[in-house]
């Protein structure tokens, strides 16, 4: 993905310039909650009105989409009746930009229809010259979608910009004092325009806030919404007690299940009357409905729209997610027979329930101790959510964080969970670990995060409704982002007829991203004719590090002696060390699937281990190859090598390799590596113990001794089996 960021304070100007050039006609703005996507899109419309009054922008909220109408034009006409032409023959000359805001706010049950309608709309001949701008949370944007959109990320507010904003709102002296007192986590939150604005509002309203700053994101929301509700009460003479009003907001938010954002008012009123209202409160039901549904934060749609009175939504989607968390906390705090348990939320905690992610992160900040919530996320195998709950928690047991980090890193390095997004998530939670977690674990996470820093997102896979021939045509005639998506899709589909074009792109293309993905595509198709091209790219010192890395991984798709020879050569040549692990990963894949091709190279690989000039990562990768191939004939040689090795990184990878080879002759060395009296490195002890448990069970002498290990994340290897 060409994830071009719109940077700094010039973001709006950059978007305006992008639209004016006309190079991209299909643009999606992606960002985290509160990143400013809607604000940026609205500013674009204002700028265009001033600069191009003859080509008007039209702005529409997708949360108002209804599948029953099955027509984006109806939505545009309803929300912008003065701008959208009654006679659509006038459309090409009158409308220059259409902004569809908030794809993530479309009801989940209607998302498929909405995507199809958007595709039909932007493919219409009369809007061929109209630029379409879509906004969406990054995590919610579909990776496989018919139209190819140029994806641009709204970059976070910089620390310098956040400080300047505080200076302007609070005054330089107080701003400097507040910034100094802000914990690291709150400073990080200031990268969000919404959070920065809310925090500043709280600081302006509460004179003593400087001595009692909010602890996390949920606390910022709690104080901001408390201020908003107080002002609402003062201005509107609200009769409903605030605790009942907040409980009603929480009930409605939960009732919508994070699946719907914009709801008919009459439907919400029925929820309040039938499922929430208690006559013993002695509150007029009409007053309760009015004071919940017609006042902030359940903000009404702008009264300028014809159906303004008929629908309601929270003022910001994150407000709805916050109040949903308030509801969950209330019910989790009740006795089990009356409330709910985390086990009851296993579906919502699952990795597929993306819409619930922000709610559980809010909930984590509301709980006194989030350890059980983190464990529930892990049990549901939602590791990204577990990291988010750790990041936003008030308190979580450091031992739980240690174990989460270690297990996630194990799965990434040695298992099948090769998800580089997890490395970015781990980077954000290492400060919640115990003092016993070795520094090299943090360094290891940093290494992998840096390695994949260019791969935060994959290109978009073009939907199967677009034929191979149309995809090939997009490579030639498409916009820059369409060419990237098209090349990526050809590789995903393994389109053999595209080989000549892909080979030409791999050799001569000037767009670096297009060329890199052409190399990836050649590896996925893995045609014999393409191998010489990939080998030339991989071995040329004139090529960039990234294109050579992609070529090495592509070569790993060829189960041939020639491919193995190229990869082994990279591991043995000192001048190619920067690419050693890029060669070792594909070599390990070949070792697992075609061990007979790699076996003849074992003497060379064993000799590599003894080269002092090679770095620790290269040696660790070579040991990993032995384990993947199950080359038990090398077990004794590995044992001899490890007896004299002192580098903890290499010893950890060696312990894993011995466990993968599975020979009981390794138990003696593994027992010594697992012994804290012998090995001072906890990660080496942990990996040795994992291999010992696999070889000798949890009741072996070494495993029993490990129950007394000073590091909890080492003990947990055995205790997990006990549990």
C-alpha positions in Angstrom: 0.0 0.0 0.0 1.2 3.5 -0.8 0.1 4.8 2.5 1.0 8.5 1.9 0.6 10.5 5.0 -0.9 14.0 5.1 1.5 15.5 7.5 1.6 18.1 10.2 -0.2 21.4 10.3 -0.3 21.5 6.5 -2.6 18.4 6.3 -5.6 20.3 5.0 -3.5 22.2 2.5 -1.9 18.9 1.3 -5.4 17.3 0.8 -6.6 20.4 -1.1 -3.5 20.2 -3.3 -4.1 16.5 -3.9 -7.6 17.1 -5.0 -6.7 20.0 -7.2 -4.1 18.1 -9.2 -6.7 15.6 -10.2 -4.1 12.8 -10.2 -6.3 10.7 -7.9 -10.1 10.6 -8.4 -10.8 8.0 -5.6 -9.3 9.0 -2.3 -9.9 7.5 1.2 -8.7 9.2 4.4 -7.8 6.7 7.0 -7.0 7.3 10.7 -7.5 6.3 14.3 -10.6 7.4 16.2 -10.4 11.2 16.8 -7.6 11.6 14.2 -9.5 14.5 12.5 -10.8 12.7 9.4 -14.2 14.4 9.4 -12.7 17.8 10.3 -10.2 17.5 7.5 -12.9 16.5 5.0 -15.1 19.4 6.0 -12.2 21.8 5.8 -11.5 20.5 2.3 -15.1 21.5 1.3 -14.7 25.0 2.8 -11.4 25.5 1.0 -13.0 24.3 -2.3 -16.0 26.7 -2.0 -13.6 29.6 -1.6 -11.2 28.5 -4.4 -13.4 26.9 -6.9 -17.0 28.2 -6.5 -17.9 26.9 -10.0 -17.2 23.2 -9.0 -19.0 22.7 -5.7 -18.1 20.1 -3.1 -21.0 18.0 -1.6 -20.6 16.5 1.9 -22.7 13.5 3.2 -22.6 11.4 6.3 -22.6 7.7 5.6 -24.1 6.9 9.0 -27.4 8.1 7.5 -27.2 5.4 4.8 -30.2 3.1 4.5 -30.0 0.0 2.4 -33.7 0.3 1.6 -33.1 3.2 -0.8 -30.0 1.5 -2.3 -28.9 4.8 -3.8 -26.0 7.0 -2.7 -27.5 9.8 -4.8 -30.6 9.8 -2.6 -28.4 10.2 0.4 -26.5 13.1 -1.2 -29.8 14.8 -2.3 -31.3 14.5 1.2 -28.3 15.9 3.0 -27.3 18.6 0.5 -30.6 19.6 -1.3 -29.3 23.1 -2.1 -26.0 21.7 -3.7 -27.0 18.5 -5.4 -28.6 19.4 -8.8 -32.3 18.4 -9.2 -31.5 17.8 -12.9 -28.5 15.4 -12.7 -27.6 16.3 -16.3 -26.1 19.3 -14.7 -23.9 17.2 -12.4 -20.7 17.0 -14.4 -20.3 20.8 -14.7 -21.6 21.7 -11.2 -20.2 19.2 -8.6 -16.4 18.8 -8.4 -16.0 16.8 -5.2 -18.2 14.3 -3.3 -17.2 13.6 0.3 -18.7 10.4 1.8 -17.9 10.7 5.5 -17.6 7.8 8.0 -17.7 4.4 6.2 -17.1 2.9 9.6 -20.4 4.4 10.8 -22.5 2.4 8.4 -24.6 -0.2 10.2 -22.7 -3.5 10.1 -25.7 -5.3 8.5 -25.8 -2.7 5.7 -22.1 -2.4 5.0 -22.1 -4.8 2.1 -24.9 -2.9 0.4 -23.2 0.4 1.1 -20.0 -0.7 -0.5 -21.8 -1.9 -3.6 -23.7 1.3 -3.9 -20.6 3.4 -3.5 -19.0 1.3 -6.3 -22.0 1.8 -8.6 -22.0 5.6 -7.9 -18.3 6.2 -8.6 -18.3 4.0 -11.7 -21.2 6.1 -13.2 -20.2 8.0 -16.4 -21.7 11.3 -15.1 -19.3 11.3 -12.1 -16.2 10.3 -14.1 -14.7 13.7 -13.6 -15.9 14.1 -9.9 -13.4 13.4 -7.2 -14.8 11.1 -4.5 -13.3 11.3 -1.0 -14.2 8.6 1.5 -13.3 8.7 5.2 -13.0 5.6 7.4 -11.2 4.3 10.5 -8.1 2.5 9.3 -9.0 -0.7 11.1 -12.4 -0.8 9.5 -11.5 -0.2 5.8 -12.0 -3.4 3.8 -8.8 -4.8 2.3 -10.7 -6.3 -0.6 -13.1 -3.9 -2.4 -14.2 -3.3 -6.0 -13.1 0.3 -6.5 -9.4 1.0 -6.0 -8.9 3.9 -3.6 -5.8 5.9 -3.0 -5.3 5.5 0.7 -4.0 8.4 2.7 -3.4 8.3 6.4 -4.1 11.4 8.6 -0.9 11.6 10.6 -1.0 12.3 14.3 -0.5 15.7 15.8 3.2 16.2 16.6 4.4 16.9 20.1 5.5 20.4 19.0 2.0 21.2 17.5 0.3 19.9 20.7 2.5 22.1 22.9 1.7 25.1 20.6 -2.0 24.4 20.9 -1.8 24.2 24.7 0.2 27.5 24.7 -2.6 29.2 22.8 -5.4 27.8 25.0 -3.8 27.8 28.5 -1.1 30.4 28.2 2.6 29.6 27.9 3.3 29.3 31.6 0.5 27.0 32.5 0.9 25.0 29.3 4.6 24.4 30.0 3.8 23.2 33.6 1.0 20.9 32.4 3.1 19.4 29.6 5.9 18.7 32.2 3.4 16.9 34.5 1.7 14.9 31.8 2.5 11.2 32.0 4.0 9.7 28.9 0.7 8.0 28.1 -1.3 11.3 28.2 1.3 12.9 26.0 0.8 10.1 23.5 -3.0 10.8 23.6 -2.3 14.4 22.6 -1.4 13.1 19.1 -5.2 12.8 18.6 -6.8 16.2 17.8 -10.0 15.1 19.5 -8.2 14.0 22.7 -6.1 17.1 22.7 -9.1 19.3 22.4 -11.0 17.4 25.1 -8.1 17.4 27.5 -7.7 21.2 27.0 -11.4 21.8 27.7 -11.1 19.8 30.9 -8.0 21.8 31.9 -9.7 25.2 31.2 -12.8 24.2 33.2 -11.2 22.7 36.2 -8.7 25.0 38.0 -7.2 22.2 40.1 -6.9 19.7 37.3 -3.1 20.3 37.1 -2.7 18.5 40.4 -5.0 15.7 39.4 -4.5 15.0 35.7 -6.6 12.3 34.1 -4.9 8.9 34.2 -5.8 7.6 30.7 -8.1 8.1 27.7 -11.2 6.9 29.5 -10.6 9.4 32.3 -10.4 12.3 29.8 -13.7 11.2 28.2 -15.3 10.9 31.7 -14.3 14.4 32.7 -15.1 16.0 29.4 -18.6 14.4 29.2 -19.2 15.3 32.8 -18.5 19.0 32.0 -20.7 18.7 28.8 -23.6 17.2 30.8 -23.2 19.8 33.6 -23.5 22.7 31.0 -26.4 20.9 29.3 -28.2 20.8 32.7 -27.5 24.5 33.4 -28.7 25.7 30.0 -31.8 23.4 29.6 -33.1 23.0 33.2 -32.9 19.3 33.0 -35.3 17.4 35.4 -33.8 13.9 35.1 -31.2 13.1 37.8 -27.8 12.8 36.2 -27.2 9.3 37.3 -30.4 8.1 35.6 -29.6 10.1 32.5 -26.1 8.7 32.2 -27.4 5.2 32.8 -29.9 5.7 30.0 -27.2 6.9 27.6 -25.1 3.8 28.5 -28.1 1.5 28.0 -28.8 3.0 24.6 -25.2 2.8 23.5 -25.0 -0.9 24.5 -28.4 -1.6 22.9 -27.0 -0.5 19.6 -24.2 -3.1 20.0 -21.6 -0.9 18.2 -23.3 -2.0 15.0 -25.5 1.1 14.4 -24.7 4.8 14.9 -27.6 6.7 13.4 -31.0 5.5 14.6 -34.6 6.7 14.2 -35.7 8.7 17.2 -38.9 6.8 17.5 -37.0 3.5 17.8 -34.8 4.9 20.5 -37.8 6.3 22.3 -39.3 2.8 22.4 -36.1 1.4 23.9 -36.3 4.0 26.6 -39.9 3.4 27.4 -40.1 -0.4 27.2 -36.7 -1.5 28.3 -35.2 1.2 30.5 -37.9 3.4 32.2 -38.9 2.6 35.8 -42.1 4.3 37.0 -40.8 4.3 40.5 -38.4 7.1 39.5 -41.4 9.5 39.3 -40.0 11.2 36.2 -42.3 12.1 33.3 -41.4 9.6 30.5 -41.6 12.5 28.0 -39.1 14.5 30.0 -36.7 11.5 30.2 -36.9 10.9 26.4 -36.4 14.5 25.6 -33.5 15.1 28.0 -31.7 12.0 26.8 -32.5 12.0 23.0 -32.6 15.7 22.2 -29.6 17.0 24.2 -25.9 16.4 24.0 -24.1 14.0 23.9 -26.9 12.3 22.0 -26.6 15.0 19.5 -29.4 15.5 16.9 -28.7 15.8 13.2 -28.3 19.4 12.0 -31.7 21.0 11.9 -31.0 22.3 8.4 -31.7 18.8 7.1 -35.3 17.9 6.2 -35.4 14.7 8.4 -33.4 16.2 11.3 -36.1 15.4 13.9 -36.4 11.8 12.9 -32.9 10.4 13.7 -30.4 10.6 16.5 -26.8 9.7 17.1 -24.1 10.3 19.6 -22.0 13.5 18.8 -19.0 11.3 18.0 -18.8 7.6 17.5 -16.2 7.3 20.3 -18.8 8.7 22.7 -21.1 5.8 21.9 -18.2 3.4 22.4 -17.4 5.1 25.7 -20.9 4.8 27.0 -21.1 1.1 25.9 -18.0 0.6 28.1 -19.8 2.4 31.0 -22.7 -0.1 30.7 -20.4 -3.1 30.6 -18.5 -1.9 33.7 -21.8 -1.5 35.6 -22.9 -5.0 34.8 -19.5 -6.6 35.3 -19.4 -5.1 38.8 -22.7 -6.8 39.9 -22.8 -10.3 41.5 -22.4 -13.1 38.9 -26.0 -14.2 39.3 -27.3 -10.7 38.4 -24.7 -9.3 36.0 -22.5 -10.5 33.2 -19.0 -12.1 33.2 -16.2 -11.6 30.8 -16.8 -15.2 29.6 -20.2 -14.0 28.4 -18.5 -11.6 26.1 -16.2 -14.1 24.2 -17.9 -13.2 20.9 -17.3 -9.5 21.3 -13.7 -10.1 22.5 -12.9 -12.2 19.4 -10.5 -11.0 16.7 -13.3 -10.7 14.2 -15.4 -8.2 16.3 -13.5 -5.1 15.2 -16.4 -2.8 16.1 -15.9 -3.7 19.8 -12.2 -2.9 20.0 -12.5 0.7 21.2 -15.2 -0.2 23.8 -12.9 -2.7 25.5 -10.0 -0.3 25.5 -12.3 2.2 27.2 -13.4 -0.5 29.6 -9.8 -1.4 30.5 -9.2 2.2 31.6 -12.4 2.1 33.8 -11.5 -1.1 35.7 -9.4 -1.0 38.9 -7.4 -4.0 37.5 -7.5 -5.0 33.9 -5.6 -8.3 34.3 -8.6 -10.5 33.9 -9.8 -8.5 30.8 -6.4 -9.0 29.2 -6.5 -12.7 29.9 -10.0 -12.9 28.4 -8.6 -11.2 25.2 -5.8 -13.7 25.1 -8.1 -16.6 25.6 -10.1 -15.3 22.6 -6.8 -15.2 20.7 -7.3 -11.5 20.1 -3.7 -10.4 20.7 -4.1 -6.9 19.2 -7.0 -6.2 21.6 -5.0 -7.6 24.5 -2.3 -5.1 23.7 -4.8 -2.3 23.4 -6.3 -3.1 26.8 -2.8 -3.2 28.4 -2.0 0.2 26.8 -5.1 1.9 28.2 -5.3 0.1 31.5 -5.1 1.8 34.9 -3.5 -1.3 36.4 -2.5 -4.7 34.9 -0.2 -7.2 36.6 3.3 -6.7 35.2 3.7 -10.5 35.2 0.7 -10.8 32.9 2.3 -8.2 30.5 5.6 -10.1 30.6 4.0 -13.3 29.7 1.9 -11.7 26.9 5.0 -10.1 25.4 7.0 -13.3 25.5 4.3 -15.5 24.1 3.5 -13.0 21.3 7.2 -12.7 20.4 7.6 -16.5 20.5 4.6 -16.9 18.1 6.0 -14.2 15.8 9.5 -15.6 15.7 9.0 -19.3 15.9 5.3 -20.0 15.1 2.7 -19.2 12.5 1.6 -15.9 13.9 3.7 -13.8 11.5 1.7 -10.6 12.0 4.0 -7.6 12.0 1.3 -5.4 13.4 1.8 -7.2 16.6 5.3 -5.8 16.9 4.0 -2.3 16.7 1.4 -3.2 19.4 4.1 -4.7 21.6 6.2 -1.5 21.3 3.3 0.4 23.0 3.1 -1.9 26.0 6.7 -2.7 27.0 6.6 0.1 29.6 3.9 -1.9 31.5 6.2 -4.9 31.9 8.1 -5.8 35.0 11.6 -4.8 35.8 12.6 -8.4 35.3 11.9 -8.4 31.6 15.3 -8.3 29.9 16.1 -5.2 28.0 17.0 -7.3 25.0 13.3 -8.3 24.6 12.5 -4.6 24.1 15.4 -4.4 21.6 14.2 -7.5 19.8 10.7 -6.0 19.4 12.3 -2.8 18.2 14.4 -4.7 15.6 11.3 -6.4 14.1 9.2 -3.3 14.2 11.9 -1.3 12.4 12.3 -4.1 9.9 8.6 -4.0 9.0 8.1 -0.2 9.4 7.4 0.1 5.7 4.8 -2.6 5.8 2.2 -1.2 8.1 -0.5 -2.0 5.5 -0.9 -4.2 2.4 -2.2 -2.9 -0.9 -5.9 -3.3 -1.6 -6.9 -6.6 -3.3 -9.3 -5.7 -6.2 -12.5 -7.6 -6.0 -13.1 -10.7 -8.1 -15.9 -8.9 -10.0 -13.1 -7.1 -11.9 -11.7 -9.4 -14.5 -8.0 -10.3 -14.9 -8.0 -8.4 -18.2 -9.3 -5.3 -16.5 -6.8 -5.6 -13.8 -4.0 -5.8 -16.3 -5.3 -2.7 -18.1 -5.2 -0.8 -14.8 -1.5 -1.5 -14.5 -1.0 0.4 -17.8 -3.7 3.1 -17.6 -4.6 3.4 -13.9 -3.6 6.1 -11.4 -0.6 5.5 -9.2 -2.5 3.8 -6.5 -4.5 1.7 -8.9 -1.3 0.4 -10.5 0.0 -0.8 -7.1 -3.3 -2.5 -6.3 -3.5 -4.0 -9.7 0.0 -5.5 -9.5 -0.7 -6.8 -6.0 -3.9 -8.4 -7.2 -2.3 -10.1 -10.2 0.1 -11.8 -7.8 -2.7 -12.8 -5.4 -4.6 -14.3 -8.3 -1.4 -15.9 -9.8 -2.3 -14.6 -13.3 0.2 -16.3 -15.5 -0.7 -14.2 -18.6 0.6 -11.2 -16.8 4.1 -12.5 -16.5 5.7 -10.5 -19.3 4.3 -7.3 -18.0 5.3 -8.1 -14.4 8.8 -9.0 -15.4 9.2 -5.8 -17.3 8.0 -3.9 -14.3 10.4 -5.7 -12.0 13.3 -4.7 -14.2 12.4 -1.2 -15.6 9.6 0.4 -13.6 10.5 3.8 -12.1 7.8 3.8 -9.4 9.6 2.0 -6.5 6.4 0.7 -4.9 5.0 -0.7 -8.2 8.4 -2.4 -8.8 8.5 -3.9 -5.4 5.1 -5.4 -5.7 5.9 -6.7 -9.2 8.7 -8.7 -7.6 6.3 -10.0 -4.9 3.9 -11.0 -7.6 6.6 -12.9 -9.6 7.3 -14.8 -6.4 3.7 -15.8 -5.9 3.3 -17.0 -9.5 6.7 -18.7 -9.2 7.2 -19.4 -13.0 10.5 -20.9 -13.9 11.1 -18.2 -16.5 11.1 -15.5 -13.8 13.8 -17.0 -11.6 16.8 -15.4 -13.4 15.2 -12.0 -13.1 14.7 -12.4 -9.4 18.2 -13.7 -8.9 19.7 -10.8 -10.7 17.8 -8.3 -8.6 18.6 -10.2 -5.3 22.4 -10.3 -6.1 22.9 -6.9 -7.6 24.8 -4.4 -5.4 23.2 -1.6 -7.4 19.7 -2.4 -6.1 18.1 -1.0 -2.9 17.9 -3.0 0.3 14.2 -3.2 0.0 13.9 -4.5 -3.5 16.6 -7.1 -2.8 14.8 -8.2 0.3 11.5 -8.7 -1.7 13.5 -10.6 -4.3 15.0 -13.0 -1.7 11.6 -13.7 -0.3 10.2 -14.3 -3.8 13.1 -16.7 -4.5 12.0 -18.8 -1.5 8.8 -19.7 -3.5 10.9 -21.7 -6.0 11.5 -25.3 -4.8 14.8 -25.8 -6.7 18.4 -26.3 -5.9 19.2 -23.1 -7.6 17.0 -21.1 -5.3 18.5 -22.8 -2.2 22.0 -22.0 -3.5 21.1 -18.3 -3.8 19.7 -18.2 -0.3 22.6 -20.1 1.3 25.1 -17.9 -0.5 23.5 -14.9 1.3 24.1 -16.6 4.6 27.7 -17.3 4.0 28.9 -14.0 2.5 30.0 -11.4 5.1 29.2 -8.5 2.8 25.6 -9.6 2.6 24.9 -9.7 6.3 22.2 -7.0 6.1 20.1 -9.5 4.1 20.9 -12.6 6.0 17.6 -12.9 7.9 15.8 -12.1 4.6 17.5 -15.1 3.1 17.0 -17.3 6.2 13.2 -16.9 6.4 12.5 -18.2 2.9 15.2 -20.9 3.3 13.4 -22.1 6.5 10.2 -22.3 4.4 12.0 -24.5 1.8 13.5 -26.5 4.6 10.1 -27.3 6.0 8.4 -28.1 2.7 11.4 -29.5 0.7 14.0 -30.6 3.2 15.7 -32.8 0.6 16.7 -29.7 -1.3 18.3 -28.0 1.7 20.0 -31.1 3.3 23.0 -31.1 0.9 23.8 -27.6 2.3 24.0 -28.7 5.9 27.8 -28.7 6.1 27.9 -25.1 4.8 25.2 -24.0 7.2 27.0 -25.6 10.2 30.3 -23.9 9.2 28.4 -20.5 9.1 27.7 -20.9 12.9 31.4 -20.7 13.7 32.1 -17.6 11.7 32.8 -14.8 14.2 32.2 -12.1 11.6 28.5 -13.0 11.3 26.0 -11.3 13.4 23.8 -12.9 16.1 20.6 -12.6 14.0 22.2 -14.5 11.1 23.3 -17.3 13.4 19.9 -17.4 15.0 18.2 -17.6 11.6 20.5 -20.5 10.6 19.6 -22.4 13.7 16.0 -21.8 13.0 16.5 -23.4 9.5 17.9 -26.6 11.1 14.8 -26.9 13.3 12.3 -26.2 10.4 13.9 -28.9 8.3 14.0 -31.4 11.1 17.7 -32.1 10.3 18.4 -34.4 13.3 21.7 -35.4 11.8 23.0 -32.0 12.7 21.9 -32.2 16.4 25.2 -33.3 17.8 27.1 -30.6 15.9 24.6 -28.0 17.2 25.1 -29.2 20.7 28.9 -28.9 20.4 28.5 -25.4 19.0 26.1 -24.2 21.7 28.3 -25.5 24.6 30.8 -22.7 23.7 28.4 -20.0 22.6 27.8 -17.2 25.0 25.5 -14.8 23.1 22.0 -15.1 24.7 20.3 -14.3 21.4 22.0 -17.2 19.7 21.5 -19.5 22.7 17.7 -18.8 22.7 17.4 -19.6 19.1 19.6 -22.7 19.6 17.3 -23.9 22.4 14.3 -23.6 20.1 16.1 -25.5 17.4 17.0 -28.4 19.7 13.4 -28.6 20.8 12.2 -28.7 17.2 14.7 -31.5 16.4 13.2 -33.4 19.4 16.2 -35.6 20.4 16.5 -36.6 24.0 20.3 -36.3 23.7 19.7 -32.5 24.0 18.1 -32.7 27.5 21.3 -32.3 29.3 22.3 -29.0 27.6 18.7 -27.7 27.7 18.6 -28.4 31.4 21.7 -26.3 32.0 20.4 -23.5 29.8 17.1 -23.6 31.8 18.9 -23.4 35.2 19.1 -19.9 36.6 22.2 -20.8 38.5 23.9 -21.4 35.1 22.1 -19.1 32.7 21.6 -15.5 33.7 19.4 -14.7 30.6 15.7 -15.2 31.4 14.7 -15.5 27.7 17.2 -18.3 27.1 15.9 -20.1 30.2 12.4 -19.7 28.9 13.0 -21.1 25.5 15.1 -23.9 26.9 12.3 -24.8 29.3 9.8 -24.7 26.4 11.9 -27.3 24.6 12.4 -29.4 27.7 8.7 -29.6 28.4 8.1 -30.8 24.9 10.9 -33.4 25.2 10.6 -34.5 28.8 7.3 -33.3 30.2 6.4 -31.0 33.0 7.5 -33.4 35.7 11.1 -33.7 34.6 13.7 -32.5 37.2 14.4 -29.3 35.2 10.7 -28.5 34.8 10.1 -29.0 38.5 13.1 -26.7 39.3 11.8 -24.1 36.9 8.8 -23.5 39.2 11.2 -21.6 41.4 12.7 -19.5 38.6 12.9 -15.8 39.7 11.2 -14.7 36.4 7.4 -15.1 36.3 7.4 -15.5 32.5 9.8 -18.4 32.8 7.7 -20.1 35.6 4.6 -19.6 33.5 5.8 -22.1 30.9 5.3 -24.9 33.4 2.5 -23.3 35.4 0.4 -23.0 32.3 0.5 -26.8 31.9 -0.4 -27.1 35.6 -3.4 -24.9 35.1 
